[in-house]
Short mmCIF file of C-alpha atoms in Angstrom, two decimals:
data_model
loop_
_atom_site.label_atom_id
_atom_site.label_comp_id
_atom_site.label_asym_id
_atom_site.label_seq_id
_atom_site.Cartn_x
_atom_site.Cartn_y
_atom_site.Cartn_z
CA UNK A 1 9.45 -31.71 -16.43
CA UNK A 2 10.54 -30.41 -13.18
CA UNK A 3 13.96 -28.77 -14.92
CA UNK A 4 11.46 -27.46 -17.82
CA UNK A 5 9.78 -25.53 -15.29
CA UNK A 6 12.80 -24.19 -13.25
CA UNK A 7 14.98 -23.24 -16.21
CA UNK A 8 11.67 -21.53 -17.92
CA UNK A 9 11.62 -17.62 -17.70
CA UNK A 10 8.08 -17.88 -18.42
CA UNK A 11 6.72 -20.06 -16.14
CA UNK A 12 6.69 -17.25 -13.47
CA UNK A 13 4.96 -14.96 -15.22
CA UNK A 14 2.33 -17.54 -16.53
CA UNK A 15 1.53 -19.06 -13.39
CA UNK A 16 0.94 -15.69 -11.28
CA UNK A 17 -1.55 -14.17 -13.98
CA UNK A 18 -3.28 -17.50 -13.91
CA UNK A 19 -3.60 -17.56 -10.03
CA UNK A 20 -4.66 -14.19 -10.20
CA UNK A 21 -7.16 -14.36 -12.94
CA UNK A 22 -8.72 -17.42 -11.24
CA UNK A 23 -9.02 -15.48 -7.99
CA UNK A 24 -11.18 -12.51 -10.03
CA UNK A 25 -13.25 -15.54 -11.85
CA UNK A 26 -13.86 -17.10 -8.34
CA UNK A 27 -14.59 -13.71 -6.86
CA UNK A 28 -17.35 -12.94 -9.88
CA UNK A 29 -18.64 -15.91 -9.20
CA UNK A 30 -19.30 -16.04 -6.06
CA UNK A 31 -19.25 -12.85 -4.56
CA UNK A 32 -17.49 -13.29 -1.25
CA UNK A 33 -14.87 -10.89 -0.14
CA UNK A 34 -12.72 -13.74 1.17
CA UNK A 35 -12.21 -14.54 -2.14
CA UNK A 36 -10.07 -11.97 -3.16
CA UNK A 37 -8.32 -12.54 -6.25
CA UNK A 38 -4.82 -11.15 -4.66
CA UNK A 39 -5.15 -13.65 -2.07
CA UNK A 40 -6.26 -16.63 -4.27
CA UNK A 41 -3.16 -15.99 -6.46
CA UNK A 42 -0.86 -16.15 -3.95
CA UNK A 43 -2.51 -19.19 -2.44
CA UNK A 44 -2.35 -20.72 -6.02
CA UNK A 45 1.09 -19.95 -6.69
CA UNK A 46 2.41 -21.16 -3.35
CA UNK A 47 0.70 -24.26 -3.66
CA UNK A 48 1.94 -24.77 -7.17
CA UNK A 49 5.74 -24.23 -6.12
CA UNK A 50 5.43 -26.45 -3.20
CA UNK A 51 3.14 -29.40 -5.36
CA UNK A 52 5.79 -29.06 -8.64
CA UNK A 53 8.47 -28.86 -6.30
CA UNK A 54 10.18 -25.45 -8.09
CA UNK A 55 12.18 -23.55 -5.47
CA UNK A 56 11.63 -19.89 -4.79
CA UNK A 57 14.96 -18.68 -6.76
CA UNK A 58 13.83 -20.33 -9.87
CA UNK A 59 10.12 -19.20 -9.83
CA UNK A 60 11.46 -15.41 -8.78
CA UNK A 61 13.88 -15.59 -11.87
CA UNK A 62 11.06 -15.34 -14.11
CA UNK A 63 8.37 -14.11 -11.81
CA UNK A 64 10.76 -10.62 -10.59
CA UNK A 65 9.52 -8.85 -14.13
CA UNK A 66 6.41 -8.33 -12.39
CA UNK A 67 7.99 -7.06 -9.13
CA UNK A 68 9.92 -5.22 -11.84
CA UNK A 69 7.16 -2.96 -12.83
CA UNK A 70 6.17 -2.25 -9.06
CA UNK A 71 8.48 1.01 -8.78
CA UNK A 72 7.01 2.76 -12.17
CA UNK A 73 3.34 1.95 -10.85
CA UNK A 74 3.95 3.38 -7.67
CA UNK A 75 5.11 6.42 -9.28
CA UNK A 76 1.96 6.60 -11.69
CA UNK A 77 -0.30 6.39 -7.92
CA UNK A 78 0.86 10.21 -8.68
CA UNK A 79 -2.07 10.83 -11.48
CA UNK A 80 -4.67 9.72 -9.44
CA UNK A 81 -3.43 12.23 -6.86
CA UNK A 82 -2.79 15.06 -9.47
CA UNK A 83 -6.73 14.48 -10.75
CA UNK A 84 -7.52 15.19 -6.81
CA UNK A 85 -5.43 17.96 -6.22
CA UNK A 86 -8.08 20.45 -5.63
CA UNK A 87 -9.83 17.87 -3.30
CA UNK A 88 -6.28 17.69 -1.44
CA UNK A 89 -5.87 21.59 -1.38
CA UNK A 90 -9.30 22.25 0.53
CA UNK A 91 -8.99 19.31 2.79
CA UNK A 92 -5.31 19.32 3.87
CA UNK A 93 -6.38 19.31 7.34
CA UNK A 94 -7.74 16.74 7.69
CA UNK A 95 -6.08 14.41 5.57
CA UNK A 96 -3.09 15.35 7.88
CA UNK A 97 -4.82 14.70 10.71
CA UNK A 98 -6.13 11.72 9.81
CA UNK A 99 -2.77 10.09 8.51
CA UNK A 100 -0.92 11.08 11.95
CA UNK A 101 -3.70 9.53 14.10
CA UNK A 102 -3.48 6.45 12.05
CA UNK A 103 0.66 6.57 12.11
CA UNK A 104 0.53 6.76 16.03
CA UNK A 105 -1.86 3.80 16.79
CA UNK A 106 -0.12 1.74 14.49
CA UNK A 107 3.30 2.49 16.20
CA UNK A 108 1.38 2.65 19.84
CA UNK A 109 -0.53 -0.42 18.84
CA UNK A 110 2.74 -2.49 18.04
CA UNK A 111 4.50 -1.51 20.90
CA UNK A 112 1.82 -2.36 23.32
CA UNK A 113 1.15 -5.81 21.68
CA UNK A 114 4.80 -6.87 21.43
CA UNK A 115 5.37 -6.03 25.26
CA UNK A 116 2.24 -8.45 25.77
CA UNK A 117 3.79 -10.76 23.98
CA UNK A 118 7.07 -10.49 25.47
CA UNK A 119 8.75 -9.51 22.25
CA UNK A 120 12.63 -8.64 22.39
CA UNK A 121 13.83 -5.32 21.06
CA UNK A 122 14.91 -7.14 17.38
CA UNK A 123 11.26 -8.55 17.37
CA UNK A 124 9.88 -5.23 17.99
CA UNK A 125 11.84 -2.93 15.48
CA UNK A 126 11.19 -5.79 12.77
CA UNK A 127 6.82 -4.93 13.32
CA UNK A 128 6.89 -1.57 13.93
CA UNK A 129 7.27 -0.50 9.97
CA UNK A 130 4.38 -3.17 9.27
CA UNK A 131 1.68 -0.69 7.80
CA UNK A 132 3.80 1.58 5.04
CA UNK A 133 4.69 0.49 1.83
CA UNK A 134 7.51 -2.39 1.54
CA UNK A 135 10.56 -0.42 0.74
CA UNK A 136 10.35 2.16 3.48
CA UNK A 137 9.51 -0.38 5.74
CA UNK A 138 12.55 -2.58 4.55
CA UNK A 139 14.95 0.77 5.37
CA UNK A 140 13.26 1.19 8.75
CA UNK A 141 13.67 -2.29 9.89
CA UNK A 142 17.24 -2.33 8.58
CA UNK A 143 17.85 0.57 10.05
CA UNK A 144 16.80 -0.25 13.18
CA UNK A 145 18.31 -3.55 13.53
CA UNK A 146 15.15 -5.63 12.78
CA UNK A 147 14.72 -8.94 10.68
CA UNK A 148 14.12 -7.39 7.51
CA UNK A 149 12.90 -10.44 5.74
CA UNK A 150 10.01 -11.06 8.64
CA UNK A 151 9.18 -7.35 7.81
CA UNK A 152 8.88 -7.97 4.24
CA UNK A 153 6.22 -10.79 5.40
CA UNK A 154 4.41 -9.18 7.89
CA UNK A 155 4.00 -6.33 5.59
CA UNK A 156 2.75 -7.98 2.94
CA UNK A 157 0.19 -9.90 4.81
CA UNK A 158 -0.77 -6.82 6.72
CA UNK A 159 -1.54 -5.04 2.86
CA UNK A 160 -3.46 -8.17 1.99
CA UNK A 161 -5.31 -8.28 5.23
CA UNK A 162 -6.05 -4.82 4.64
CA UNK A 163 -7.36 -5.67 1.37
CA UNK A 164 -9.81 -8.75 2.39
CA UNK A 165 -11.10 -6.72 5.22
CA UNK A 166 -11.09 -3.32 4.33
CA UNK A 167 -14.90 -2.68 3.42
CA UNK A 168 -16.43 -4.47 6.49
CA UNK A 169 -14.38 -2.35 8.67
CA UNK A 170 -15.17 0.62 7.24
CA UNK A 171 -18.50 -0.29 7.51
CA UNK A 172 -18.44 -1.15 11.17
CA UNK A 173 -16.34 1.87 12.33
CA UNK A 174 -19.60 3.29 9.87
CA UNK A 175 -16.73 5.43 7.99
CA UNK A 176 -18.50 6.70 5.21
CA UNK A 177 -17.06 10.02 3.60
CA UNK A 178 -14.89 9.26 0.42
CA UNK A 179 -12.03 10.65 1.38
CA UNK A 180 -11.80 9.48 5.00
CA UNK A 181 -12.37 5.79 3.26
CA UNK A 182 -9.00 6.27 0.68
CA UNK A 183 -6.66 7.75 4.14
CA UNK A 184 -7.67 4.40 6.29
CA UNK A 185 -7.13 1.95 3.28
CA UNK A 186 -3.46 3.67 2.46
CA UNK A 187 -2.60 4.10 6.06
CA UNK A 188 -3.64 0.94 7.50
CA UNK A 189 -2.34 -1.40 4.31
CA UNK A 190 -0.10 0.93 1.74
CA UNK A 191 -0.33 -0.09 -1.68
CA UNK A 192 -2.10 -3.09 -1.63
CA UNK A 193 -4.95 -1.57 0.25
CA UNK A 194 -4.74 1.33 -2.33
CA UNK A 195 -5.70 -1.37 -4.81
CA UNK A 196 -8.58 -1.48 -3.22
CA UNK A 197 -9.55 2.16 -2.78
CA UNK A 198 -8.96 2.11 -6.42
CA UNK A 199 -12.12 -0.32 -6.83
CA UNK A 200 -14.01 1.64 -4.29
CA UNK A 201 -13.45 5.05 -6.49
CA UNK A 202 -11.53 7.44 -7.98
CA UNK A 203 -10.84 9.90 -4.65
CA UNK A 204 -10.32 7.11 -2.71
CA UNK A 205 -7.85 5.43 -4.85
CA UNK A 206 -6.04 9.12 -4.94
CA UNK A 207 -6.57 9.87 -0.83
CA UNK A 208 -5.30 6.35 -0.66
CA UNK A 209 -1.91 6.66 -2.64
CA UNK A 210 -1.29 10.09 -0.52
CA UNK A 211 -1.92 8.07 2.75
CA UNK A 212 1.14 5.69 1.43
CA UNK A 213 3.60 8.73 0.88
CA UNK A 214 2.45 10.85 3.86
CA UNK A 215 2.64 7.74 6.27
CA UNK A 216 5.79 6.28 5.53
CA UNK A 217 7.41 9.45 5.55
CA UNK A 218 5.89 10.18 8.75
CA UNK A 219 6.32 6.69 10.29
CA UNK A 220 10.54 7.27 9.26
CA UNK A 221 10.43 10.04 11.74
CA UNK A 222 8.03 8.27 14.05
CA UNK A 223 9.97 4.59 14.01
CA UNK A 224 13.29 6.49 15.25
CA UNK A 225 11.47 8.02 18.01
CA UNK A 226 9.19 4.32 19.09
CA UNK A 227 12.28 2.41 18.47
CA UNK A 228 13.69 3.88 22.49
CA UNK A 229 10.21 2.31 24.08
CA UNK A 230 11.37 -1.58 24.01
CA UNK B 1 3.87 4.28 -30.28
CA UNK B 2 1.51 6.64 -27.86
CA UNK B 3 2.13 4.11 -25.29
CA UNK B 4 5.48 3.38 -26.01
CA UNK B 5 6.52 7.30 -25.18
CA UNK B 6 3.99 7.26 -22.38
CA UNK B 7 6.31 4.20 -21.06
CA UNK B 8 9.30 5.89 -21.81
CA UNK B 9 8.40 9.37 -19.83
CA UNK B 10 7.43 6.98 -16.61
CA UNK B 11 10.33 5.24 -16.29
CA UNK B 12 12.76 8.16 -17.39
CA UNK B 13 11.51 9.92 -14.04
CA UNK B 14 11.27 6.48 -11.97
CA UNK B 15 14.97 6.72 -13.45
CA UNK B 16 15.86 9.82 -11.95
CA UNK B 17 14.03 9.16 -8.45
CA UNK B 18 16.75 6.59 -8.27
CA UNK B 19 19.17 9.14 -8.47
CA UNK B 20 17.64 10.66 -5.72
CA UNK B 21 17.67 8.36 -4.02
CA UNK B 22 21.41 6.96 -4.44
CA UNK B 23 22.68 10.96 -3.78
CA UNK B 24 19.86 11.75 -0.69
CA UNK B 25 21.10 10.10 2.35
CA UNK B 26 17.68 10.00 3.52
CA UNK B 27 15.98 6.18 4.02
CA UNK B 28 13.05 7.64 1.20
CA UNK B 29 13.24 4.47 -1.80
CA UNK B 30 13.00 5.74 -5.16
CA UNK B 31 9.29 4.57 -5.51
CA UNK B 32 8.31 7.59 -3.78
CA UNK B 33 10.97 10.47 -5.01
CA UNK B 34 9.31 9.39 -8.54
CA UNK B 35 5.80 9.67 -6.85
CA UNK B 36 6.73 13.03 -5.64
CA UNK B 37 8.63 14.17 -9.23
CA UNK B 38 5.89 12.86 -10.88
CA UNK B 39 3.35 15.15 -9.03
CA UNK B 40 5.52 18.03 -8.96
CA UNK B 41 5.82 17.65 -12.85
CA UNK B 42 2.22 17.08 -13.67
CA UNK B 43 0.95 20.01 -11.99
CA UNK B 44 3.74 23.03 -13.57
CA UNK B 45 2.64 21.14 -16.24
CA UNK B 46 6.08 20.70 -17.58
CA UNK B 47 4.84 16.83 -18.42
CA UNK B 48 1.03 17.29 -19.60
CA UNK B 49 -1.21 14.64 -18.11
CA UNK B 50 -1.97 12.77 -21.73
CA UNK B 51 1.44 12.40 -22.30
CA UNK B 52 1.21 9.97 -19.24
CA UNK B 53 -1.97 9.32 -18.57
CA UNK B 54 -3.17 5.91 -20.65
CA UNK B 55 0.23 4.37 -19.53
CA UNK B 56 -0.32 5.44 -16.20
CA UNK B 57 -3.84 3.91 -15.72
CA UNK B 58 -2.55 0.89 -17.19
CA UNK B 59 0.24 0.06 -14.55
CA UNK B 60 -1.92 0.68 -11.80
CA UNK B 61 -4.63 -1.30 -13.35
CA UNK B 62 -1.94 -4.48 -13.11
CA UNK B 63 -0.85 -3.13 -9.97
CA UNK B 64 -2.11 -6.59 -7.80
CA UNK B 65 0.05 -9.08 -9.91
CA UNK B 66 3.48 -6.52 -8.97
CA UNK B 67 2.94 -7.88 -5.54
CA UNK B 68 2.62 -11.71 -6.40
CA UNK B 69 6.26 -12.46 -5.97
CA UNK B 70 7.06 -10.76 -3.18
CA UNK B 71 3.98 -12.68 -1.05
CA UNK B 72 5.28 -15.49 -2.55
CA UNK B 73 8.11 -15.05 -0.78
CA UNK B 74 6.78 -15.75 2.78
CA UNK B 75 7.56 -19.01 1.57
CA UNK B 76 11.14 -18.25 2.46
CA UNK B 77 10.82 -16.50 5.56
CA UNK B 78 8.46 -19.06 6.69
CA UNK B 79 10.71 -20.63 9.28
CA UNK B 80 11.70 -18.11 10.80
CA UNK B 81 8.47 -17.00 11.59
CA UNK B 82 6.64 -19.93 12.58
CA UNK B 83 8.13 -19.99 15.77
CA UNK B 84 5.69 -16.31 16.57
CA UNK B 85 3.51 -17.22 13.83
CA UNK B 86 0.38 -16.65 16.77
CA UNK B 87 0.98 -13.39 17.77
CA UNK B 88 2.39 -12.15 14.07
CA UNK B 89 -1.26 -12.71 13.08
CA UNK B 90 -2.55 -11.13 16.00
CA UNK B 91 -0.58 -8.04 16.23
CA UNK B 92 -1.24 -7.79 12.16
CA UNK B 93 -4.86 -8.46 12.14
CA UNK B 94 -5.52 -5.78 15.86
CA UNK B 95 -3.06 -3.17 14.49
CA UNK B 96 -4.36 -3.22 10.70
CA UNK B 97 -8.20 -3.16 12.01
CA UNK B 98 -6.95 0.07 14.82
CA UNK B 99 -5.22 1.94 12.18
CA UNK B 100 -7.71 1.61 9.50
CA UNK B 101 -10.76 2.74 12.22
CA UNK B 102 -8.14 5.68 13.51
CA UNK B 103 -7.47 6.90 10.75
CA UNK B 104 -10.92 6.92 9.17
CA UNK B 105 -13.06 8.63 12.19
CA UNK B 106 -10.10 11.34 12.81
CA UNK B 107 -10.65 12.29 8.86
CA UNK B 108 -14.49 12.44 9.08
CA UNK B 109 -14.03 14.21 13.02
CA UNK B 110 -11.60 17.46 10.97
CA UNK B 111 -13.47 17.36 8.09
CA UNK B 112 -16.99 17.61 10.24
CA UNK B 113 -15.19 20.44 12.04
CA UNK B 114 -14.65 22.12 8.96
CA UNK B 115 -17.95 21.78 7.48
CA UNK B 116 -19.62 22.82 10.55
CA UNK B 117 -17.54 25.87 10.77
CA UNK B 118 -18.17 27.08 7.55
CA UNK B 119 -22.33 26.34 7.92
CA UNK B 120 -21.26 28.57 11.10
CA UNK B 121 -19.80 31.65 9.27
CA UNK B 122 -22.15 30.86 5.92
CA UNK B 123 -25.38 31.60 8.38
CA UNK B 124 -23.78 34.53 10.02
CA UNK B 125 -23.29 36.49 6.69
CA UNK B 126 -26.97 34.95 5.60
CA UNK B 127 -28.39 36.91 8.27
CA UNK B 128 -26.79 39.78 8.45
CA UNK B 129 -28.09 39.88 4.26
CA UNK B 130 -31.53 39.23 5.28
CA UNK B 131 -31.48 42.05 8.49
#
């Protein structure tokens, strides 16, 4: 049984659309926005690897078509953004604006907690990418001498933090324009927060994929500059 | 076959933002030279939006499960950070709050600006009309 599962292609595939559809069943359900779907999937298929005992490598083997697919989405976040262009044009800005603030606390944010935290310089590089989209953030850390594989984690659960909580803290921080909503979700949690601007509507889903281009670019530039301070 | 050369025009320019990438010397991944190409394209027009467009929506429609893997994957990493697993989740959860808030209120503080300003100039030439 245990070899049928680690030699199957499938079984990768299979087992991540079931976590996931679970998690949006479970999220209809009950309505609770801990519940969300991308988390429960991950929780499901983590918990499936380590209960059927299937390593990592053999569940990737299968499962990687899906990561597969995550470079042509990315590039579609562009139609969104084309439908908005006139949107962009008339607000540029503040959409600027609004990207750079976000850019700077995140790097001022990291720096600050990881000298509370007595973090060494390797530590430090390896977070301060955490809140743009994985393969900038991979280059950065590299780049930087960081542990990329930590960064790939941290920016992960960053995006899916960003996901769970994103509503509620726009609603606390009472940010309530559409466009303002899309910039926070992108900046704060790149593409897996755009997911969620997606749900919340069609100019935030499009603000939101610009925040993921703008801020990565701008965190490149700003990552080489923060990377003196520790 | 609508979907099929839909398919076919996404990944021929994901394609060439890897070539970008492999001839820029510039730490940009692919992902977002395509994003950019894709934009650039759709707006001279050169690649119409319906030739794109059902494909498109569909991708980012199963965007989520793309990212299923890769979390996944913490699995591996997982003993390596355990050791600051307190503070990972702190800085995470602090910075990812900050930058959401900081980004949001600077947005809504420019775009007030603006729309204030132009209320401004809108009533100036409203009552120089009515004098």
């Amino acid at each position: 049984m245990k070899n049928l599962l680690c030699n199957s292609l499938f079984f990768g595939v299979a087992i991540s659309i079931i976590g996931y559809e679970i998690g949006l069943s479970l999220k209809r359900k009950f309505k609770w926005s801990i519940l969300n779907p991308l988390l429960i999937s991950i929780i499901i298929v983590i918990a499936s690897l380590l209960v059927l005992k299937v390593d990592y490598d053999s569940y990737y083997s299968g499962a990687k078509y899906l990561s597969y697919l995550l470079t042509p989405a990315t590039v579609c976040l562009a139609i969104p953004l084309y439908q908005q262009l006139e949107l962009l044009k008339s607000n540029w800005k503040a959409i600027i604006a609004g990207i750079t603030a976000g850019v700077i606390t995140s790097l001022t944010t990291v720096l600050i907690l990881c000298f509370i935290f007595h973090f060494n310089h390797a530590q430090y590089v390896t977070l301060l990418p955490k809140s743009i989209t994985t393969a900038i953030g991979m280059g950065i850390s590299e780049e930087l001498g960081g542990i990329v594989t930590i960064t790939v984690a941290v920016i992960i659960i960053t995006g899916v933090f960003g996901n769970i909580i994103g509503e509620f803290v726009l609603r606390i921080f009472v940010i309530e324009n559409k466009i303002a909503k899309g910039l926070a979700l992108g900046t704060a949690s790149h593409a897996i927060g755009t997911v969620k601007a997606m749900e919340l509507g069609e100019i935030e889903g499009a603000m939101s994929s610009l925040a993921i281009v703008v801020s990565g670019l701008l965190t490149v530039i700003g990552a080489s500059i923060f990377c003196n301070f520790l | 076959m609508k979907y099929i050369r839909q398919f076919g025009i996404i990944l021929v320019i994901t394609f060439v933002g890897e070539l970008l990438k492999a001839f820029l010397p510039l730490p940009i991944p692919a992902s977002i030279y395509g994003l950019l190409l894709m934009l650039g394209l759709l707006i001279t027009k050169i690649v119409p939006l319906e030739q794109v467009k059902e494909a498109g929506d569909f991708l980012i429609e199963i965007m989520p499960l793309m990212f299923i893997p890769a979390a996944a994957g913490i699995l591996l990493s997982w003993n390596t950070m355990k050791e600051i697993l307190i503070p990972l989740i702190l800085i995470t959860v602090i910075t990812t709050i900050l930058v959401m808030a900081a980004t949001g209120k600077a947005t809504e503080l420019i775009l007030n600006l603006g729309s204030a300003k132009s209320k401004e100039t809108e009533d100036i030439c409203h009552e120089e009309s009515t004098m």
